[in-house]
Structure formats: C-alpha cells, structure tokens
mmCIF file of C-alpha atoms (C1' of nucleotides) in Angstrom:
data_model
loop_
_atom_site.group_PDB
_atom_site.id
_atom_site.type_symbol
_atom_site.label_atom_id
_atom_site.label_comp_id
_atom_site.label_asym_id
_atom_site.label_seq_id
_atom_site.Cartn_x
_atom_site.Cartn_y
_atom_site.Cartn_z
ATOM 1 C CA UNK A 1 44.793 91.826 39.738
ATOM 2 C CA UNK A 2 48.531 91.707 40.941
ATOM 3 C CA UNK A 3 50.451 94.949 41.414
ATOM 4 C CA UNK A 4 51.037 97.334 38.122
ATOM 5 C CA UNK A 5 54.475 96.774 36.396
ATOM 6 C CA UNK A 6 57.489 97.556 38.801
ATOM 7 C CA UNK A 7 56.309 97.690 42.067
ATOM 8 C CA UNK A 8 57.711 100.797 44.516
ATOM 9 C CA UNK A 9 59.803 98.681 46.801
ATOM 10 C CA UNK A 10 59.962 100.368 50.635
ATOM 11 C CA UNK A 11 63.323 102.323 51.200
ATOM 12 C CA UNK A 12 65.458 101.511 53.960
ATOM 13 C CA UNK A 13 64.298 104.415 56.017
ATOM 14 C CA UNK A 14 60.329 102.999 55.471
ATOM 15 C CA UNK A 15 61.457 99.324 55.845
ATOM 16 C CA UNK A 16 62.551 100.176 59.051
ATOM 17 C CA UNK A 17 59.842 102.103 60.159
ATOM 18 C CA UNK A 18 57.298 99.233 58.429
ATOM 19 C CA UNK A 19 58.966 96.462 60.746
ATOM 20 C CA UNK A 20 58.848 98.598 63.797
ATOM 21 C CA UNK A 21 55.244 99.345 63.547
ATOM 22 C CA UNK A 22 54.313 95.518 62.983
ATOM 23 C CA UNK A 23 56.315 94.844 65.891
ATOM 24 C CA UNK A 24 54.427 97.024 67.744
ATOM 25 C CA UNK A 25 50.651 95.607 66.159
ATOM 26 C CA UNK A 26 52.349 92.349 67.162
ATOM 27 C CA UNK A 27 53.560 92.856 70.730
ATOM 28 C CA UNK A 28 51.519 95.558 71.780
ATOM 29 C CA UNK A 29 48.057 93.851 72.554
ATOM 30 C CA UNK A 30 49.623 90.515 73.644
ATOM 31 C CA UNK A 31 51.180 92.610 76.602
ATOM 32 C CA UNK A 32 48.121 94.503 77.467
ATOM 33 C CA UNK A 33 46.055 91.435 77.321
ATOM 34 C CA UNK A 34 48.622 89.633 79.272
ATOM 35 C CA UNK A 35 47.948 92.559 82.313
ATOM 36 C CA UNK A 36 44.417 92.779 81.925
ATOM 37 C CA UNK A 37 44.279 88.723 82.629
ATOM 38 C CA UNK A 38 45.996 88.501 85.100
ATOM 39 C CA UNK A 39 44.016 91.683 86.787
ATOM 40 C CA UNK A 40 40.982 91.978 86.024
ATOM 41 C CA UNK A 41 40.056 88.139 83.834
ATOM 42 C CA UNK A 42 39.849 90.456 80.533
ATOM 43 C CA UNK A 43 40.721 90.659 77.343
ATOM 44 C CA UNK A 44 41.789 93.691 76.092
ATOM 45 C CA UNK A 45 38.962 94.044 73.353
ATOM 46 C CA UNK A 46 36.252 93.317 75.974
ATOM 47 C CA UNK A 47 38.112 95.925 78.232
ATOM 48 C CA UNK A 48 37.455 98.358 75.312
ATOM 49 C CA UNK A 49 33.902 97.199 75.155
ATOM 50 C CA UNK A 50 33.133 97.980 78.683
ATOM 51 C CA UNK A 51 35.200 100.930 78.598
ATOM 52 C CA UNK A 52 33.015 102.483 75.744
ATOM 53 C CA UNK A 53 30.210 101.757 77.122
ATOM 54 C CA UNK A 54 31.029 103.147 80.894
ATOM 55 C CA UNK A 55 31.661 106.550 79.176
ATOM 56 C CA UNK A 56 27.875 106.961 78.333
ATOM 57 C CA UNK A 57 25.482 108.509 80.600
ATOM 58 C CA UNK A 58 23.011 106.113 80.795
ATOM 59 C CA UNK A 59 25.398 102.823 79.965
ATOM 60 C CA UNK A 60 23.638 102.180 76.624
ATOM 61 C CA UNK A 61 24.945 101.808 73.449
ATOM 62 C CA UNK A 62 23.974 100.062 70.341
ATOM 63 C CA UNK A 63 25.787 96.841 69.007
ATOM 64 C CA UNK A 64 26.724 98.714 65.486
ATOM 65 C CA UNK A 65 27.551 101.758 67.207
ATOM 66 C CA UNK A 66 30.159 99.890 70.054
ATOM 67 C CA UNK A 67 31.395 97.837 66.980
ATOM 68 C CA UNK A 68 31.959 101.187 65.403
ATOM 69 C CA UNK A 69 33.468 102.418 68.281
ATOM 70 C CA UNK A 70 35.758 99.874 68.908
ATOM 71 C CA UNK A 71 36.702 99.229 65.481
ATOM 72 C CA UNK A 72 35.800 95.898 65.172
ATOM 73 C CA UNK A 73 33.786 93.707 62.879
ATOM 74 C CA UNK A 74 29.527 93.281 64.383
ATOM 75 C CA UNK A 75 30.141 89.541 64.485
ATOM 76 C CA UNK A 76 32.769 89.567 67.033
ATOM 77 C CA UNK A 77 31.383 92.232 69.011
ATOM 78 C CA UNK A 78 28.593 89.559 69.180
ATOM 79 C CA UNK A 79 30.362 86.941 70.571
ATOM 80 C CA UNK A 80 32.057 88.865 72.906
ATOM 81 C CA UNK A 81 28.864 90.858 73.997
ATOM 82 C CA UNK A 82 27.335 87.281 74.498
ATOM 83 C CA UNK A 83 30.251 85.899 76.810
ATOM 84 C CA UNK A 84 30.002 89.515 78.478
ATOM 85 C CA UNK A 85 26.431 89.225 79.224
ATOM 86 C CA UNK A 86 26.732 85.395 80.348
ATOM 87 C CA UNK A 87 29.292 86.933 82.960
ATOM 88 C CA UNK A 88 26.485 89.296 83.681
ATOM 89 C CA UNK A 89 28.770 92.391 82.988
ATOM 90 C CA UNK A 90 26.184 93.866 80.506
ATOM 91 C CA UNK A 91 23.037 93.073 79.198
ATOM 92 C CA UNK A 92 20.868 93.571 75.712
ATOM 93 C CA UNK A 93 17.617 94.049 75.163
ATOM 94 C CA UNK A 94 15.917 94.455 71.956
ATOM 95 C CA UNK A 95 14.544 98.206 70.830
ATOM 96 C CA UNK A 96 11.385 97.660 70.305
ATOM 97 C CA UNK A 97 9.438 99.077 66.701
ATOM 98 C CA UNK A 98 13.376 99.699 65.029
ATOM 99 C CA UNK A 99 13.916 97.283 63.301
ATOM 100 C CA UNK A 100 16.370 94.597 64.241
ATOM 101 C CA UNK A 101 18.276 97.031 66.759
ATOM 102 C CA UNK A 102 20.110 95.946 69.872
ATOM 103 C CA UNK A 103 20.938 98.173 72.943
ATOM 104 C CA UNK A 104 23.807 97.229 75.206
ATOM 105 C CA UNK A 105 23.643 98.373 78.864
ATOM 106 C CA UNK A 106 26.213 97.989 81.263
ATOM 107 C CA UNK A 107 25.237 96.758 84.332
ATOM 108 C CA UNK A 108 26.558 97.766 88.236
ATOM 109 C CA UNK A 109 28.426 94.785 88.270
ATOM 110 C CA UNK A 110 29.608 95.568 84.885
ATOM 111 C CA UNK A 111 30.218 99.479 85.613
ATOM 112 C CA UNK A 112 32.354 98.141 88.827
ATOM 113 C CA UNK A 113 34.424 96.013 87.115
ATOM 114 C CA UNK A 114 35.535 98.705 84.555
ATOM 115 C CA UNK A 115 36.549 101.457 86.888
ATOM 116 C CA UNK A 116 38.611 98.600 89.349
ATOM 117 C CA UNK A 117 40.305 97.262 86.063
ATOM 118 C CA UNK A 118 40.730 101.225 84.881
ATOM 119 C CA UNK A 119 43.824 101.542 87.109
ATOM 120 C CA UNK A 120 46.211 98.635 86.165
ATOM 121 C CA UNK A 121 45.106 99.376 82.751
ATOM 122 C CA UNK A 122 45.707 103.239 81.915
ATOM 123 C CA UNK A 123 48.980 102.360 83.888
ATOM 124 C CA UNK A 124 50.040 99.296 81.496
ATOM 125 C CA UNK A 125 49.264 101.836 78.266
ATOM 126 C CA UNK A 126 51.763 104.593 80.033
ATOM 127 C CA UNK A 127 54.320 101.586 80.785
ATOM 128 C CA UNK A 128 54.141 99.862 77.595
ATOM 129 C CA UNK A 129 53.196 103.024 74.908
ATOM 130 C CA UNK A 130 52.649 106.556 75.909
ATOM 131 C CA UNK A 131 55.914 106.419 78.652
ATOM 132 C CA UNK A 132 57.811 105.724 74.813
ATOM 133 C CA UNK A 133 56.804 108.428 73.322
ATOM 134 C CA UNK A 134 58.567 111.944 73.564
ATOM 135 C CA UNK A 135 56.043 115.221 74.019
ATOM 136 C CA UNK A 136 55.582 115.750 70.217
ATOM 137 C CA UNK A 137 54.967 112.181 69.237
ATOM 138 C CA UNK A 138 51.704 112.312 71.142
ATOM 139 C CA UNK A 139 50.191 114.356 68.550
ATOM 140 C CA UNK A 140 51.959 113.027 65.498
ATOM 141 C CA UNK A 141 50.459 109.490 67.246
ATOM 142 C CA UNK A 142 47.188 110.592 67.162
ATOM 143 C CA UNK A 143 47.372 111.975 63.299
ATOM 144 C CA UNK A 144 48.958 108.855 61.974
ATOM 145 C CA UNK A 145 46.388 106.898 63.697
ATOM 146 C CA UNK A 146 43.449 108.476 62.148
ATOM 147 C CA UNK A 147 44.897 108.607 58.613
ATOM 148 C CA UNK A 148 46.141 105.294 58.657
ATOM 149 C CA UNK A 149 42.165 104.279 59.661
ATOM 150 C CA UNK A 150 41.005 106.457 57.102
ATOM 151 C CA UNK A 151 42.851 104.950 54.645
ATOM 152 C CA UNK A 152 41.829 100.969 55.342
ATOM 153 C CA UNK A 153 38.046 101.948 55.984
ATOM 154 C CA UNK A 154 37.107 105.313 53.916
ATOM 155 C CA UNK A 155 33.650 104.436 54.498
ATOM 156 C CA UNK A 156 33.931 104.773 58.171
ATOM 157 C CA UNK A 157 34.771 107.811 59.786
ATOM 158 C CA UNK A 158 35.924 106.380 62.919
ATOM 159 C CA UNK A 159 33.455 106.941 65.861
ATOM 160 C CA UNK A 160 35.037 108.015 68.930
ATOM 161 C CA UNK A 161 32.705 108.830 71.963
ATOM 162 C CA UNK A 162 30.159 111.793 70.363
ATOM 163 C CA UNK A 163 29.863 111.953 74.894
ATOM 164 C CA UNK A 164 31.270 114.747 76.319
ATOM 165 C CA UNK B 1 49.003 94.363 93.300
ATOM 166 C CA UNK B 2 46.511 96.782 92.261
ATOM 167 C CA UNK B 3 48.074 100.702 90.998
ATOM 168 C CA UNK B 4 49.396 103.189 93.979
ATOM 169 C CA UNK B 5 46.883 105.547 95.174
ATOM 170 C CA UNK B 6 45.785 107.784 92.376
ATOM 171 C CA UNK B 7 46.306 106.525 89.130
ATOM 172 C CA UNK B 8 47.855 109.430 86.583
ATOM 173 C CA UNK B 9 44.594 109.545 84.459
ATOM 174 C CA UNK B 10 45.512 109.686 80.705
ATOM 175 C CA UNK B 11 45.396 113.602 78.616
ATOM 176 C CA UNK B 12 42.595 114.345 76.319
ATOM 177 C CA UNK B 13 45.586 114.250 74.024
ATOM 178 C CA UNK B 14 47.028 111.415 75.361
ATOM 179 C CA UNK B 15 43.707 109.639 75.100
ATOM 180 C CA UNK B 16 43.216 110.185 71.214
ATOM 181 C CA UNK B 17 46.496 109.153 70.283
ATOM 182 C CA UNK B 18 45.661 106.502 72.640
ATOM 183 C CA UNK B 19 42.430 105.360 70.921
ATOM 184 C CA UNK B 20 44.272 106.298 67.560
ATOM 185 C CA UNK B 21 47.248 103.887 67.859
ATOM 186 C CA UNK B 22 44.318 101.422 69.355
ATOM 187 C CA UNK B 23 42.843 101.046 66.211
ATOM 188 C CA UNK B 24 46.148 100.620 64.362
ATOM 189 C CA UNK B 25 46.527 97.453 65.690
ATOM 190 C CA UNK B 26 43.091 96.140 65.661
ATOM 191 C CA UNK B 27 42.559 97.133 62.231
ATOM 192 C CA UNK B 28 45.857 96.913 60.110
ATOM 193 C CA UNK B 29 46.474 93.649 61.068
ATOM 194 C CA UNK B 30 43.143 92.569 59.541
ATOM 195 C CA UNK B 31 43.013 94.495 56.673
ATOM 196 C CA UNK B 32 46.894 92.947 55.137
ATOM 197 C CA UNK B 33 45.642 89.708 56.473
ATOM 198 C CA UNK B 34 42.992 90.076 54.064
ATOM 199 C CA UNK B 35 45.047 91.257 51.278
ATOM 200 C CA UNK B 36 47.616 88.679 51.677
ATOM 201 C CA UNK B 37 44.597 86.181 51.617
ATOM 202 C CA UNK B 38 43.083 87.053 48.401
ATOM 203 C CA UNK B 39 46.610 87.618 46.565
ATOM 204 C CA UNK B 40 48.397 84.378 47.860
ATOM 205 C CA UNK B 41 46.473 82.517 50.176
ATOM 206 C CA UNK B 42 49.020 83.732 53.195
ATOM 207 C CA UNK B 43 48.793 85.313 56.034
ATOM 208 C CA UNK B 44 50.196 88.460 57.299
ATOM 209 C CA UNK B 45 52.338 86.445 60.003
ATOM 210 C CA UNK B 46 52.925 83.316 57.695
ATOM 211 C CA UNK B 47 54.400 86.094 55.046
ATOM 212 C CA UNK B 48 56.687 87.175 57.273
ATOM 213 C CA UNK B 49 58.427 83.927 58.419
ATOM 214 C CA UNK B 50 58.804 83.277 54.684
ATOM 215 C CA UNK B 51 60.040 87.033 54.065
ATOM 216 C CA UNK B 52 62.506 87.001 57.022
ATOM 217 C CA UNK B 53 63.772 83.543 55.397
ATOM 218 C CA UNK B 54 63.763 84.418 52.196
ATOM 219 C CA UNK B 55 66.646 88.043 53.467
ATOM 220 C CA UNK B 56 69.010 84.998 53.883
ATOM 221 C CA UNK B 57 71.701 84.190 51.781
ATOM 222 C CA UNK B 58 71.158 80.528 52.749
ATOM 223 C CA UNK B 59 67.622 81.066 52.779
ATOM 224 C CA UNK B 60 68.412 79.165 56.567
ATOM 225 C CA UNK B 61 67.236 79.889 59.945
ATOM 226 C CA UNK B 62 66.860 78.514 63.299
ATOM 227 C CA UNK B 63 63.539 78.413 64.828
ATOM 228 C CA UNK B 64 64.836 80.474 67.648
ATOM 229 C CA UNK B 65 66.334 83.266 65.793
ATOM 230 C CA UNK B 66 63.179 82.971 63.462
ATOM 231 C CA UNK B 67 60.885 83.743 66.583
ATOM 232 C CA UNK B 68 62.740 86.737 67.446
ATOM 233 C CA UNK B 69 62.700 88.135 64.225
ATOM 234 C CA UNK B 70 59.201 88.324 63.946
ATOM 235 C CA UNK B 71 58.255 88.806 67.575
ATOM 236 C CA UNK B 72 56.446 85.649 67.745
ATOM 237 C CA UNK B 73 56.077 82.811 70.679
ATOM 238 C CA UNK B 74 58.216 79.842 69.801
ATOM 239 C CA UNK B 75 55.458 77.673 70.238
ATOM 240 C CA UNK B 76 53.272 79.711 67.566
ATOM 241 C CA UNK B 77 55.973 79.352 65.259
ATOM 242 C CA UNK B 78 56.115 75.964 65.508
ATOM 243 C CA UNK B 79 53.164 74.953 64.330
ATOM 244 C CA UNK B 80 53.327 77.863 62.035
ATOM 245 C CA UNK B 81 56.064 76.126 60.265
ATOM 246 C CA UNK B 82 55.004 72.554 60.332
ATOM 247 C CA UNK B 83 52.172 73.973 58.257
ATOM 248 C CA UNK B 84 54.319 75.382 55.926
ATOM 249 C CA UNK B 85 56.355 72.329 55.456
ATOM 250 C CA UNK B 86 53.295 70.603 54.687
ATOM 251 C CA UNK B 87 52.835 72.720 51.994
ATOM 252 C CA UNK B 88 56.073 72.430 50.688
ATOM 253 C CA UNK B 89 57.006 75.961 51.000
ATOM 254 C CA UNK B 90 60.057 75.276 53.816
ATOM 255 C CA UNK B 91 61.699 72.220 55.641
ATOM 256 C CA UNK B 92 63.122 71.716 59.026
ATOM 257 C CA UNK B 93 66.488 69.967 59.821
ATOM 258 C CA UNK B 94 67.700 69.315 62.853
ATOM 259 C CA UNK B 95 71.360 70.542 63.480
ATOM 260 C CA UNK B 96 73.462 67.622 64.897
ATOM 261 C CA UNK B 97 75.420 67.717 67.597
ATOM 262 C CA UNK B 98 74.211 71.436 68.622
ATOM 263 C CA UNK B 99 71.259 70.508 71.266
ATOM 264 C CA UNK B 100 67.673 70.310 70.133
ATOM 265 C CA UNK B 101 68.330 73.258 67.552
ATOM 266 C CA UNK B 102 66.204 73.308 64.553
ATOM 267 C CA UNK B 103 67.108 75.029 61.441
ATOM 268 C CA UNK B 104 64.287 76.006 58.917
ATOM 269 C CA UNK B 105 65.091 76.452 55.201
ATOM 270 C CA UNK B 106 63.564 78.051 52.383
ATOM 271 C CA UNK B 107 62.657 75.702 49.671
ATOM 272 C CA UNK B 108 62.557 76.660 45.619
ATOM 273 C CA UNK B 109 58.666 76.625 46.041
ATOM 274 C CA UNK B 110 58.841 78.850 49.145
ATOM 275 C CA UNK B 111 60.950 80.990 48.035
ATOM 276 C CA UNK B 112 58.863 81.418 44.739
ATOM 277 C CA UNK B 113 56.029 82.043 46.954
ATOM 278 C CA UNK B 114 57.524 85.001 48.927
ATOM 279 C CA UNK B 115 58.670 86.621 45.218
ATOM 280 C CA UNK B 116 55.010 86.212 43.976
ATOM 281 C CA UNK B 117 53.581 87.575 47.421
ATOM 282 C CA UNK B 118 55.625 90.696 47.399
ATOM 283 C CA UNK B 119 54.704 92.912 45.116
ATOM 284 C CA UNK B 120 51.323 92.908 46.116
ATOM 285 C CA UNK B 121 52.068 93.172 49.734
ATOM 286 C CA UNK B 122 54.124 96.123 49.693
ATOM 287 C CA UNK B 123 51.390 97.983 47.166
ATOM 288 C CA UNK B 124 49.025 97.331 50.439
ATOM 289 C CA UNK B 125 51.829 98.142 53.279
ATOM 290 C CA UNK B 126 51.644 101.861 51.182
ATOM 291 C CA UNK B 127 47.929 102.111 50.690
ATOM 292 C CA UNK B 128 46.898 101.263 53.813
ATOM 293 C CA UNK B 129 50.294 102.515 56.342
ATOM 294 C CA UNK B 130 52.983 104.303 54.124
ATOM 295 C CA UNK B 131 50.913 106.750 52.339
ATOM 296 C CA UNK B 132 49.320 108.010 55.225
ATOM 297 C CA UNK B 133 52.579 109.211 56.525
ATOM 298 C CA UNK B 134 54.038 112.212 56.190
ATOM 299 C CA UNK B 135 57.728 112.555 55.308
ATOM 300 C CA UNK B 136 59.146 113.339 58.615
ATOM 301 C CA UNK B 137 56.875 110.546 60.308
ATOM 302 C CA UNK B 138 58.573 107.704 58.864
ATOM 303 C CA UNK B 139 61.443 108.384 61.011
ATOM 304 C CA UNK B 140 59.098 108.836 64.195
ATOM 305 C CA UNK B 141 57.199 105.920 63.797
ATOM 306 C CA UNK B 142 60.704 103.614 63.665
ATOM 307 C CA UNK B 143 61.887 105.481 66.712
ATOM 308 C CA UNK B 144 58.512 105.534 68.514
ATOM 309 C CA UNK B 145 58.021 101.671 67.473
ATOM 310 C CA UNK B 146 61.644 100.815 68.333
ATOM 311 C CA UNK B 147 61.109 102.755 71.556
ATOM 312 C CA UNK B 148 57.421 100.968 72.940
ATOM 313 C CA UNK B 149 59.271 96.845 71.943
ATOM 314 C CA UNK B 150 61.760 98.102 73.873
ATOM 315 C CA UNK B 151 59.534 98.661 77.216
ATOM 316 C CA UNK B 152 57.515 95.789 76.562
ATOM 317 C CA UNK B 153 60.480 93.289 76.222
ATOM 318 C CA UNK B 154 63.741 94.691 77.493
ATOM 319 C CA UNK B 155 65.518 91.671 77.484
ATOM 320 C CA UNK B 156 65.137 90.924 73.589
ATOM 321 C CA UNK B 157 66.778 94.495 71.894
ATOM 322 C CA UNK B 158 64.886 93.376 69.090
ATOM 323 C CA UNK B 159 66.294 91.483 65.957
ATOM 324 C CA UNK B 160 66.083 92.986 62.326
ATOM 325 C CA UNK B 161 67.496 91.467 59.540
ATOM 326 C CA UNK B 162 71.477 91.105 60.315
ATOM 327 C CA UNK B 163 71.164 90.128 56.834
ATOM 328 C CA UNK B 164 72.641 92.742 53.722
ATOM 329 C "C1'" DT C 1 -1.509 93.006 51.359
ATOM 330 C "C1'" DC C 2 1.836 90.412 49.639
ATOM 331 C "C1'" DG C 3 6.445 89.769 48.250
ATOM 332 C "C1'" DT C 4 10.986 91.591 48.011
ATOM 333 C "C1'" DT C 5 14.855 94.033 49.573
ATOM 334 C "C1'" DG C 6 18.015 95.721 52.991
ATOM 335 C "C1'" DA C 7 19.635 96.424 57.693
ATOM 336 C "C1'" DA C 8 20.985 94.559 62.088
ATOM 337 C "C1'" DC C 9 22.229 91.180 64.360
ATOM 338 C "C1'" DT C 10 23.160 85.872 65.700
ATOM 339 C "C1'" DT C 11 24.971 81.442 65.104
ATOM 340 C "C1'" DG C 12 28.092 77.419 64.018
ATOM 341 C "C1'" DA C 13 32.061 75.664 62.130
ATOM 342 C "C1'" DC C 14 36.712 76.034 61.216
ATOM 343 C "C1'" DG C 15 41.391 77.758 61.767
ATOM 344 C "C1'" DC C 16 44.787 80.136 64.445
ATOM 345 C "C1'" DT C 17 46.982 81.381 69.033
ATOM 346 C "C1'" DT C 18 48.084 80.468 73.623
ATOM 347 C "C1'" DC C 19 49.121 77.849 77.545
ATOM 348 C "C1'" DA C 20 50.762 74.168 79.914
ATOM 349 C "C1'" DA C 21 52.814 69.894 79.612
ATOM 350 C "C1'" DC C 22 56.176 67.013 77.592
ATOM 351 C "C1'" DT C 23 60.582 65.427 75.029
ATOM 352 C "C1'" DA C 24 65.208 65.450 73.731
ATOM 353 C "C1'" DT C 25 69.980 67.054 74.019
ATOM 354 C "C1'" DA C 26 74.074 69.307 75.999
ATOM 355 C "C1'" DG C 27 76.786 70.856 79.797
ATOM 356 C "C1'" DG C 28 78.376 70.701 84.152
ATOM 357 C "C1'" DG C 29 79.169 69.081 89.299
ATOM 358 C "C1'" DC C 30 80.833 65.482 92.080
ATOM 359 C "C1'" DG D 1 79.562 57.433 85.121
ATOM 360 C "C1'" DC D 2 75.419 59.530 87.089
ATOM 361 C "C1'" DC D 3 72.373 63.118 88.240
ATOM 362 C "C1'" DC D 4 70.837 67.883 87.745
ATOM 363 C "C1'" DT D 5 69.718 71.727 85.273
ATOM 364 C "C1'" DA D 6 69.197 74.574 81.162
ATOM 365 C "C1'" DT D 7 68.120 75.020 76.410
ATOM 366 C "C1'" DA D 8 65.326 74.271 72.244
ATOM 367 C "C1'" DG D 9 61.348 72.579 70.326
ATOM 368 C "C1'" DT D 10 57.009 70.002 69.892
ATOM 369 C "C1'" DT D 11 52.399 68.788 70.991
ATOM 370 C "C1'" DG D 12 47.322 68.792 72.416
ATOM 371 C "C1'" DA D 13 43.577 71.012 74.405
ATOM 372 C "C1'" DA D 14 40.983 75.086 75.110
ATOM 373 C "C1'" DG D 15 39.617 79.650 73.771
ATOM 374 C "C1'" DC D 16 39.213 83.459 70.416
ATOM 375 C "C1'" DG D 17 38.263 85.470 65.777
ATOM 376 C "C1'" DT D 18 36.519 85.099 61.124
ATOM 377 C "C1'" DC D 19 33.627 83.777 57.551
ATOM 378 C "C1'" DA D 20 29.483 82.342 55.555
ATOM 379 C "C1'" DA D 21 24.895 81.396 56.385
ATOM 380 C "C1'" DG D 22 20.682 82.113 58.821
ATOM 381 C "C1'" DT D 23 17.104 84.936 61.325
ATOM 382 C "C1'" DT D 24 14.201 88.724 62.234
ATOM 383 C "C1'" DC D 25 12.196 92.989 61.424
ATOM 384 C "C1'" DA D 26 10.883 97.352 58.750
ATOM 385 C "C1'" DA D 27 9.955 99.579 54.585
ATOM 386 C "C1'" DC D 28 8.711 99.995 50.021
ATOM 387 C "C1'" DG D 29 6.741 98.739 45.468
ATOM 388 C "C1'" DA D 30 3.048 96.573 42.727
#
DNA sequence: TCGTTGAACTTGACGCTTCAACTATAGGGC
DNA sequence: GCCCTATAGTTGAAGCGTCAAGTTCAACGA
C-alpha cells in the first residue's frame, strides 16, 4: 500500500515550484476571504455559490450541479446553501416527481448582494493573482488548472457554466 | 471603500484561468489531505511543520520562523504543535534569556514519522500536481507562485528552507 | 405490489482554524 | 528603579468543513 521501491524524490527545480504552489493554496483564499468579510460578510466559497448561480438566466441551479460547479463536496454545499437561505440570499424548493432533486434559486436580495460584492471582489483576484501573472501565464494558468483537476477527480469533468 | 467607478471586469481568458486556479486550491488541498490521512494519519499542514523540521540539521526551530515557513498564523501553529507534542512526535523548549521565544524540536519518533510519510506523499504531490505539468511549467508555476505571496504579503519575502 | 437498490440530499458530531483576549519577557526612556 | 511599549506565544470560544449515518424518493425485479 506504501509507495513502490525507491520513490522519485522532487528535483530542486519541482521542490521549488511544489512549495510555491502550496503557498499559494495556503495564502490565497485566506486573503480573498479576508476582503470578502470585511465587504460584503462572505466567505469566499459562498461568494462562488452566489456567483454561479447569478450567471443563470433564471437563478436556478441544482444542489449537485452548483457542487459540481464549484468543486466542492454536496455536503458542504448543504450547509452552506442552508446558512445562505437562513440569510434569505437564496432559496430551495424541492422538484417535484424527480426523485430526491433540489433546485437553488437566487433571490433579489440574493442577486443584489452578488453584483455589490462583484466589485471589491474581481478587484482583490487582479490584486492578489491575475496582476502576478505575466500575459502568457494566463493561459498556461488556465491549462495547469484543468489538468491538475483532471488528474485528482477523473470522474468529473469539471463543470464550468454550460450558460452562455 | 467600495472599487472606483467601473470595475476592470475580468477576460474570458482571464476568467478560466481564474476558475482554473480556483479549483486548485479548493481541491488539492483536500485530495493530499486525504492521502496523507490514509498513509499516516497526518495532515497536509501537520506534514509540513514536521517536513520543514525535519530540513534541519538540529531538527530545531522557533515557532516564529516555523510559521513563516509554512505560511501559517502563529496562533494555528500553536495549537498545531501542542498536538504534536502530545503525540510525541516534537517538543517545545523555551529559549532562556531570549524573550518569550519558543524553539520546537524534532523528536526520534517525529522524525521517524516524517521518513515514513514521505514517500507516499511525494508519489501523490506527482499524481495529483507534478505530472500534470509540462516541462517548461514547473518553472512558471515557482515564478507565478513566488510572484502572487509576494502581493498578498509584501512584508514577509517568503521563507524557504535556508537549510542545505 | 412489495422489497431492494441507488441517487440526491440532509443532519449531527467532531476536529481544525480563526479571532480576540491574555500572559510573559526584554528593552528602553526618564 | 519604574513605567511603557514591543515581541513572542498561548488560550478559549465561535464558526466552518468533513465524515458517517440517516432520510426520502424513483425505478426495477420477482
């Protein structure tokens, strides 16, 4: 169950590169969730939940397809959905004769508090990330991203939007 | 307090490396988490206070330096490491005469732990972040991570090792 | 038509992280 | 010598995330 004989230790070049990335999964988040709360009272996951669903016509998505979307595990999309809707940001309702299903709808209150956090936020991404990157890392960003999600979750082929 | 006027909006580019790099950190995070759960009962952040420990010819530390090294909170690594002493894997000593510092050291049993841990943990580091590179990306992501801790926390330069 | 299986959530408990105090020590200023 | 401030860590409470279990519904097989 451990690894094979002699493991393939990182060279110096990928050790480097390894500890700058964690630093990144490490600080990155903690500084957008740091401006989000003290603009808009928001995490930066529910952010992404209200986000996702402001980009739908009608507001609506369903739980699996947000958790999906915001790559994140249905039982924490849950919790969060439930806070959300307590806050009266969104709310669920059941679709009835499918099964178990559960539709998400954002509501005005909801909608409004996405586009007046939008600002601050897509301004914290270009101070903290994309200002850091030069023109050509954008796409190599974008590759790496996908590949590296590919590889943890084959099974998944990552959602984004299906709108537009 | 709010952004300027009209916020720059982010690229269809910019918004898929965006979303790309997004679930990076939500989901690599988890998924060595999980590896380092199954394989040693660690996790990904406890691993690397032992790892940056264990780069030490004195297998010695102070909390603060510590902290830096892994881009944590002091106060997270506090009680980080008390639960690690409990378990025998480090111990604290306080360094007289030199303030309130704290030193943390490396016992035989931590130290075993880290060996036993490794192996495995750099197999998943490549399976689920190295392997999805390609060659010239492993020098992009250092500079690109180096790059984004640098406009998050300009103070802190960022501490790596010092160690060889 | 009854029981079983599987999908889609929900829930509660537990552990980890953060935040805001609080403590202890050293180094001045006067 | 005494106070003031800065530095370095610790601690407890509150909130978030994860895991395992539970619930509800549809579909299918006998």
């Amino acid at each position: 169950m451990a690894a094979p004989e002699e493991p393939r230790w990182l060279s110096d070049e990928e050790r480097k590169a390894w500890l700058a990335t964690a630093a990144i999964m490490i600080t990155l988040p903690a500084a957008l969730d740091a401006r989000l709360q003290q603009e808009a009272n928001l995490t930066f996951f529910e952010y992404m939940v209200l986000a996702v669903l402001a980009e739908r016509d009608d507001r609506t998505m369903q739980m699996s397809d947000i958790a999906a979307g915001v790559s994140a595990s249905l039982s924490r999309l849950s919790h969060v959905v439930a806070k959300l809707e307590k806050q009266g940001l969104l709310c669920r309702s059941r679709v009835p004769g499918s099964g178990r299903r559960t539709n998400a709808t954002l509501t005005d209150a909801g909608h409004a508090k996405v586009v007046a956090a939008a600002p601050d936020h897509v301004a914290a991404v270009r101070d903290y990330f994309m200002d850091a990157l030069e023109p050509a890392d954008v796409a190599t960003m974008q590759r790496v991203g996908m590949a590296v999600a590919r590889c943890i979750n084959p099974a998944r082929p990552f959602f984004h939007g299906a709108t537009r």
